[in-house]
Amino acid sequence: MTIKTEIREGGPATSRSASRRSHGEGPFRFLSTGAGIVMLGIMAAIAVFLISEAIPALQANKGNFLTELTWDPNSSQVFGIGALAFGTVLSSALALVIATPIAVGVALFISHYAPRRLAGPLGYLIDLLAAVPSVIYGLWGVAFLVPLLREPSQWLNDTFGWFPLFAGEGAIGGKTMLAGGIVLAIMILPIIAAISREVFLQVPKMNEEAALALGATRWEMIRMAVLPFGRPGVISAAMLGLGRAMGETIAVALIFPATFGISVQILTPQGNSIAANIANGFGEAGDIGRGALIASGLVLFIITLLVNMAARMIINRRKEFMKADT
């Protein structure tokens, strides 16, 4: 005796489920597309505002805006972005060089070395550092870090004065580019460490176990399996931190002595940045002066966009590491 079983495909339940999916996909696609358009609209609106407000001041400028080292838009109407842009890039790059290795080390310790009871509280502590207001870092830098760096700065100048970064004559220490870079490094370290930690935790366990099974030490496993997989994420975290450092205002305004010049010497009292100059001069600026400050903000806007675009290009070239678990 043979029993035939008929299996029906589809049915009311299946059609209702497909109908719900189709009804939900349309609104979600509309909302996600709208969010992307809104973001592009905001960026475009900011760019239009900066350009429109900067044009009158640029037309009244009697110097070369890109190369002039003087900043006097209110009286002589001569101003340039050269020194400010150089100081912004140098201080941010110095902060990135200091913060990135430490942040990656902290992230690896939390994700692969620390016991669970210690990893959790330490991770929360790192996240808490990112919530500290920038003015607190600036006050700490002026009151504690600047006096503390006087003797180490003098030692660096005496020992490594042949190197351009540590060269300098006369006054050594004080409100220097080194002090500003260290404060910025402390500010961006929690951001880089938190993102890197989450990236390292996403490494496929099979890759780690395979490396250990082949006889690799823990460090060799991290070097062969964890770092290649997490490199795009670390680059993204570093670029996010770099953007934060470039746009930081109050902390660097408290530390930098607001000089206008181009020098790679980080141990002498000099330095300034675009954001700090805007904070220091906007309240007392006239019409041309405010337009000049907005023009400098436009330059900072462009520099930040270029940095993010460069980071995206680097990440896209390393997409194969993100497919390590496939």
Short mmCIF file of C-alpha atoms in Angstrom, two decimals:
data_model
loop_
_atom_site.label_atom_id
_atom_site.label_comp_id
_atom_site.label_asym_id
_atom_site.label_seq_id
_atom_site.Cartn_x
_atom_site.Cartn_y
_atom_site.Cartn_z
CA MET A 1 0.00 0.00 0.00
CA THR A 2 1.52 3.29 -1.12
CA ILE A 3 0.70 6.57 0.54
CA LYS A 4 1.13 9.64 -1.63
CA THR A 5 1.93 12.86 0.10
CA GLU A 6 1.29 16.13 -1.69
CA ILE A 7 3.29 19.16 -0.69
CA ARG A 8 1.74 22.43 -1.61
CA GLU A 9 4.06 25.30 -2.38
CA GLY A 10 3.05 28.70 -1.27
CA GLY A 11 -0.31 29.29 0.34
CA PRO A 12 -2.03 32.06 2.25
CA ALA A 13 0.61 32.26 5.00
CA THR A 14 3.49 32.50 2.52
CA SER A 15 1.75 35.15 0.46
CA ARG A 16 0.96 37.21 3.56
CA SER A 17 4.63 37.05 4.65
CA ALA A 18 5.83 38.15 1.22
CA SER A 19 3.24 40.92 1.23
CA ARG A 20 4.49 42.20 4.59
CA ARG A 21 8.09 42.17 3.35
CA SER A 22 7.17 44.09 0.22
CA HIS A 23 5.16 46.64 2.19
CA GLY A 24 8.05 47.18 4.65
CA GLU A 25 10.79 47.43 2.04
CA GLY A 26 9.35 50.50 0.33
CA PRO A 27 9.18 52.80 3.39
CA PHE A 28 12.60 51.64 4.62
CA ARG A 29 14.19 52.33 1.24
CA PHE A 30 12.49 55.73 1.14
CA LEU A 31 13.72 56.64 4.64
CA SER A 32 17.29 55.45 4.06
CA THR A 33 17.51 57.25 0.71
CA GLY A 34 16.03 60.38 2.28
CA ALA A 35 18.57 60.27 5.10
CA GLY A 36 21.42 60.11 2.59
CA ILE A 37 19.97 63.02 0.61
CA VAL A 38 19.54 65.08 3.78
CA MET A 39 23.19 64.53 4.72
CA LEU A 40 24.35 65.61 1.27
CA GLY A 41 22.04 68.62 1.50
CA ILE A 42 23.52 69.65 4.84
CA MET A 43 27.06 69.36 3.48
CA ALA A 44 26.12 71.39 0.41
CA ALA A 45 24.40 74.04 2.54
CA ILE A 46 27.48 74.41 4.74
CA ALA A 47 29.73 74.74 1.69
CA VAL A 48 27.43 77.34 0.07
CA PHE A 49 27.30 79.37 3.29
CA LEU A 50 31.08 79.34 3.74
CA ILE A 51 31.74 80.30 0.12
CA SER A 52 29.15 83.09 0.03
CA GLU A 53 30.39 84.64 3.27
CA ALA A 54 34.06 84.31 2.36
CA ILE A 55 33.92 85.87 -1.13
CA PRO A 56 33.66 89.56 -0.01
CA ALA A 57 36.61 89.21 2.36
CA LEU A 58 38.71 87.41 -0.25
CA GLN A 59 37.97 90.16 -2.76
CA ALA A 60 39.07 92.81 -0.24
CA ASN A 61 42.24 90.92 0.69
CA LYS A 62 45.41 92.76 -0.30
CA GLY A 63 47.63 89.69 0.12
CA ASN A 64 47.77 86.17 -1.23
CA PHE A 65 45.28 84.18 0.83
CA LEU A 66 47.09 80.86 0.32
CA THR A 67 50.67 81.94 0.99
CA GLU A 68 50.48 85.09 3.14
CA LEU A 69 51.73 84.57 6.71
CA THR A 70 50.23 87.77 8.15
CA TRP A 71 46.76 87.83 9.66
CA ASP A 72 45.46 91.39 9.89
CA PRO A 73 42.11 91.58 8.09
CA ASN A 74 40.62 94.34 10.26
CA SER A 75 43.15 97.15 9.72
CA SER A 76 45.50 96.50 6.80
CA GLN A 77 43.19 93.92 5.17
CA VAL A 78 46.12 91.59 4.60
CA PHE A 79 45.62 88.00 5.67
CA GLY A 80 46.59 84.51 4.61
CA ILE A 81 45.92 80.94 5.61
CA GLY A 82 49.42 79.54 5.13
CA ALA A 83 50.63 79.63 8.75
CA LEU A 84 47.28 78.57 10.18
CA ALA A 85 46.90 75.63 7.81
CA PHE A 86 50.46 74.51 8.53
CA GLY A 87 49.92 74.67 12.28
CA THR A 88 46.65 72.76 12.00
CA VAL A 89 48.18 69.95 9.96
CA LEU A 90 51.37 69.74 12.05
CA SER A 91 49.62 69.63 15.43
CA SER A 92 47.04 67.11 14.19
CA ALA A 93 49.69 64.89 12.60
CA LEU A 94 51.76 65.03 15.79
CA ALA A 95 48.71 64.03 17.83
CA LEU A 96 47.95 61.18 15.44
CA VAL A 97 51.52 59.84 15.62
CA ILE A 98 51.40 59.87 19.42
CA ALA A 99 47.86 58.55 19.90
CA THR A 100 47.53 55.79 17.29
CA PRO A 101 50.16 53.31 18.59
CA ILE A 102 48.97 53.75 22.17
CA ALA A 103 45.31 53.40 21.19
CA VAL A 104 45.97 50.23 19.16
CA GLY A 105 47.94 48.76 22.06
CA VAL A 106 45.11 49.55 24.49
CA ALA A 107 42.56 48.03 22.10
CA LEU A 108 44.62 44.83 21.71
CA PHE A 109 45.07 44.54 25.46
CA ILE A 110 41.35 44.88 26.13
CA SER A 111 40.31 42.53 23.33
CA HIS A 112 42.96 39.78 23.57
CA TYR A 113 45.01 40.02 26.76
CA ALA A 114 43.00 41.46 29.64
CA PRO A 115 40.84 39.18 31.82
CA ARG A 116 37.10 39.63 31.38
CA ARG A 117 36.71 41.22 34.80
CA LEU A 118 39.29 43.85 33.85
CA ALA A 119 38.42 44.28 30.16
CA GLY A 120 34.86 45.47 30.82
CA PRO A 121 35.63 48.27 33.32
CA LEU A 122 38.71 49.33 31.34
CA GLY A 123 36.63 49.60 28.17
CA TYR A 124 34.07 51.75 30.00
CA LEU A 125 36.86 53.95 31.32
CA ILE A 126 38.25 54.51 27.82
CA ASP A 127 34.76 55.39 26.56
CA LEU A 128 34.34 57.81 29.46
CA LEU A 129 37.48 59.72 28.47
CA ALA A 130 35.84 60.57 25.14
CA ALA A 131 33.02 62.35 27.01
CA VAL A 132 35.29 64.76 28.89
CA PRO A 133 34.74 68.35 27.59
CA SER A 134 37.61 69.76 25.57
CA VAL A 135 37.92 72.81 27.83
CA ILE A 136 38.89 70.45 30.68
CA TYR A 137 41.73 69.06 28.57
CA GLY A 138 42.80 72.59 27.70
CA LEU A 139 42.86 73.77 31.31
CA TRP A 140 44.73 70.63 32.33
CA GLY A 141 47.25 71.25 29.59
CA VAL A 142 47.87 74.86 30.60
CA ALA A 143 48.00 74.26 34.35
CA PHE A 144 49.78 70.90 34.49
CA LEU A 145 51.26 69.72 31.20
CA VAL A 146 52.95 72.93 30.03
CA PRO A 147 55.07 73.34 33.23
CA LEU A 148 55.76 69.60 33.29
CA LEU A 149 57.22 69.61 29.76
CA ARG A 150 59.82 72.32 30.35
CA GLU A 151 62.65 70.06 31.50
CA PRO A 152 61.92 67.21 29.03
CA SER A 153 61.77 69.77 26.23
CA GLN A 154 65.12 71.19 27.22
CA TRP A 155 66.61 67.68 27.33
CA LEU A 156 65.24 66.88 23.87
CA ASN A 157 66.70 70.13 22.55
CA ASP A 158 70.11 69.48 24.10
CA THR A 159 70.26 65.84 22.99
CA PHE A 160 68.49 65.82 19.64
CA GLY A 161 68.81 69.45 18.64
CA TRP A 162 70.34 68.38 15.34
CA PHE A 163 66.92 67.06 14.30
CA PRO A 164 64.66 69.82 12.89
CA LEU A 165 61.67 68.96 15.08
CA PHE A 166 63.69 69.33 18.28
CA ALA A 167 65.84 72.25 17.17
CA GLY A 168 65.46 75.78 18.48
CA GLU A 169 67.31 78.60 20.14
CA GLY A 170 66.34 80.82 23.03
CA ALA A 171 63.27 79.90 25.01
CA ILE A 172 62.53 76.17 25.08
CA GLY A 173 59.32 74.78 26.48
CA GLY A 174 56.14 76.53 27.50
CA LYS A 175 53.16 76.80 25.17
CA THR A 176 54.65 74.81 22.33
CA MET A 177 53.44 72.67 19.47
CA LEU A 178 54.52 69.61 21.45
CA ALA A 179 52.22 70.51 24.35
CA GLY A 180 49.33 71.09 21.98
CA GLY A 181 50.01 67.84 20.16
CA ILE A 182 50.05 65.84 23.40
CA VAL A 183 46.75 67.34 24.54
CA LEU A 184 45.18 66.58 21.17
CA ALA A 185 46.59 63.04 21.32
CA ILE A 186 44.94 62.46 24.71
CA MET A 187 41.66 63.77 23.32
CA ILE A 188 41.58 61.52 20.26
CA LEU A 189 43.06 58.43 21.94
CA PRO A 190 39.69 57.22 23.36
CA ILE A 191 38.05 57.49 19.93
CA ILE A 192 40.73 55.45 18.17
CA ALA A 193 40.96 52.92 21.00
CA ALA A 194 37.19 52.34 21.23
CA ILE A 195 36.70 51.81 17.50
CA SER A 196 39.81 49.65 17.17
CA ARG A 197 38.70 47.51 20.11
CA GLU A 198 35.33 46.80 18.49
CA VAL A 199 37.03 45.96 15.19
CA PHE A 200 39.46 43.53 16.83
CA LEU A 201 36.57 41.80 18.60
CA GLN A 202 35.00 41.08 15.19
CA VAL A 203 37.96 39.00 13.99
CA PRO A 204 36.71 35.48 13.09
CA LYS A 205 37.54 33.07 15.88
CA MET A 206 38.42 30.38 13.32
CA ASN A 207 41.27 32.52 12.02
CA GLU A 208 42.68 33.01 15.50
CA GLU A 209 42.27 29.34 16.47
CA ALA A 210 43.85 28.20 13.20
CA ALA A 211 46.92 30.34 13.82
CA LEU A 212 47.26 29.03 17.38
CA ALA A 213 46.75 25.45 16.19
CA LEU A 214 49.67 25.86 13.81
CA GLY A 215 51.92 26.70 16.74
CA ALA A 216 51.83 30.49 16.60
CA THR A 217 52.31 32.47 19.77
CA ARG A 218 49.63 34.94 20.81
CA TRP A 219 51.59 37.84 19.34
CA GLU A 220 52.14 35.94 16.08
CA MET A 221 48.42 35.17 15.96
CA ILE A 222 47.63 38.86 16.42
CA ARG A 223 50.16 39.85 13.76
CA MET A 224 48.91 37.30 11.21
CA ALA A 225 45.16 37.19 11.90
CA VAL A 226 43.99 40.17 13.93
CA LEU A 227 45.93 43.13 12.56
CA PRO A 228 45.37 42.36 8.83
CA PHE A 229 41.63 41.96 9.46
CA GLY A 230 41.37 45.09 11.60
CA ARG A 231 43.63 47.36 9.56
CA PRO A 232 40.78 49.09 7.64
CA GLY A 233 38.95 49.71 10.90
CA VAL A 234 42.06 51.13 12.56
CA ILE A 235 42.58 53.44 9.58
CA SER A 236 38.98 54.62 9.86
CA ALA A 237 39.41 55.22 13.59
CA ALA A 238 42.65 57.15 13.00
CA MET A 239 41.05 59.34 10.36
CA LEU A 240 38.10 60.04 12.65
CA GLY A 241 40.53 61.03 15.36
CA LEU A 242 42.47 63.18 12.90
CA GLY A 243 39.28 65.02 11.98
CA ARG A 244 38.57 65.63 15.66
CA ALA A 245 42.09 66.97 16.17
CA MET A 246 41.87 69.31 13.18
CA GLY A 247 38.58 70.78 14.33
CA GLU A 248 39.44 71.10 18.02
CA THR A 249 39.08 74.69 19.19
CA ILE A 250 39.07 75.50 22.89
CA ALA A 251 41.89 73.20 24.03
CA VAL A 252 44.37 74.43 21.43
CA ALA A 253 43.22 78.04 21.84
CA LEU A 254 44.24 77.82 25.51
CA ILE A 255 47.63 76.25 24.77
CA PHE A 256 48.91 77.78 21.51
CA PRO A 257 50.47 81.27 21.83
CA ALA A 258 48.66 82.44 18.65
CA THR A 259 51.72 83.18 16.54
CA PHE A 260 51.74 83.36 12.75
CA GLY A 261 54.69 81.63 11.18
CA ILE A 262 55.78 78.37 9.59
CA SER A 263 58.27 76.31 11.57
CA VAL A 264 58.68 72.61 12.25
CA GLN A 265 60.24 73.28 15.66
CA ILE A 266 57.87 71.80 18.23
CA LEU A 267 59.83 72.81 21.36
CA THR A 268 59.74 76.60 20.98
CA PRO A 269 56.77 78.76 22.08
CA GLN A 270 54.95 79.12 18.78
CA GLY A 271 52.00 77.66 16.96
CA ASN A 272 48.43 78.31 15.95
CA SER A 273 45.58 76.58 14.17
CA ILE A 274 42.58 77.53 12.07
CA ALA A 275 40.03 76.61 14.72
CA ALA A 276 41.94 78.37 17.51
CA ASN A 277 42.33 81.51 15.42
CA ILE A 278 38.58 81.58 14.74
CA ALA A 279 37.81 81.23 18.45
CA ASN A 280 40.30 83.93 19.45
CA GLY A 281 39.39 86.49 16.78
CA PHE A 282 35.71 86.13 15.93
CA GLY A 283 34.37 88.25 18.80
CA GLU A 284 36.47 91.32 17.96
CA ALA A 285 36.46 91.00 14.16
CA GLY A 286 34.76 93.45 11.83
CA ASP A 287 32.94 92.60 8.63
CA ILE A 288 36.11 91.85 6.66
CA GLY A 289 37.64 90.08 9.64
CA ARG A 290 34.66 87.79 10.07
CA GLY A 291 34.64 87.04 6.37
CA ALA A 292 38.34 86.17 6.59
CA LEU A 293 37.70 83.82 9.51
CA ILE A 294 34.88 82.16 7.60
CA ALA A 295 37.24 81.78 4.63
CA SER A 296 39.72 80.03 6.91
CA GLY A 297 36.86 77.79 8.06
CA LEU A 298 36.22 76.93 4.41
CA VAL A 299 39.85 75.82 4.08
CA LEU A 300 39.49 73.63 7.17
CA PHE A 301 36.30 72.19 5.69
CA ILE A 302 38.13 71.29 2.47
CA ILE A 303 41.12 69.79 4.32
CA THR A 304 38.81 67.58 6.38
CA LEU A 305 36.98 66.39 3.27
CA LEU A 306 40.27 65.56 1.54
CA VAL A 307 41.48 63.60 4.58
CA ASN A 308 38.25 61.58 4.71
CA MET A 309 38.38 60.89 0.97
CA ALA A 310 41.97 59.68 1.25
CA ALA A 311 41.02 57.40 4.14
CA ARG A 312 38.12 55.97 2.14
CA MET A 313 40.44 55.22 -0.78
CA ILE A 314 42.85 53.39 1.52
CA ILE A 315 40.05 51.35 3.07
CA ASN A 316 38.60 50.39 -0.32
CA ARG A 317 41.96 49.01 -1.38
CA ARG A 318 41.97 46.67 1.61
CA LYS A 319 38.47 45.27 1.35
CA GLU A 320 39.86 41.78 0.94
CA PHE A 321 40.78 41.74 4.65
CA MET A 322 37.17 42.33 5.57
CA LYS A 323 36.28 39.07 3.80
CA ALA A 324 38.66 36.96 5.84
CA ASP A 325 35.78 35.03 7.38
CA THR A 326 34.27 33.95 4.05
#
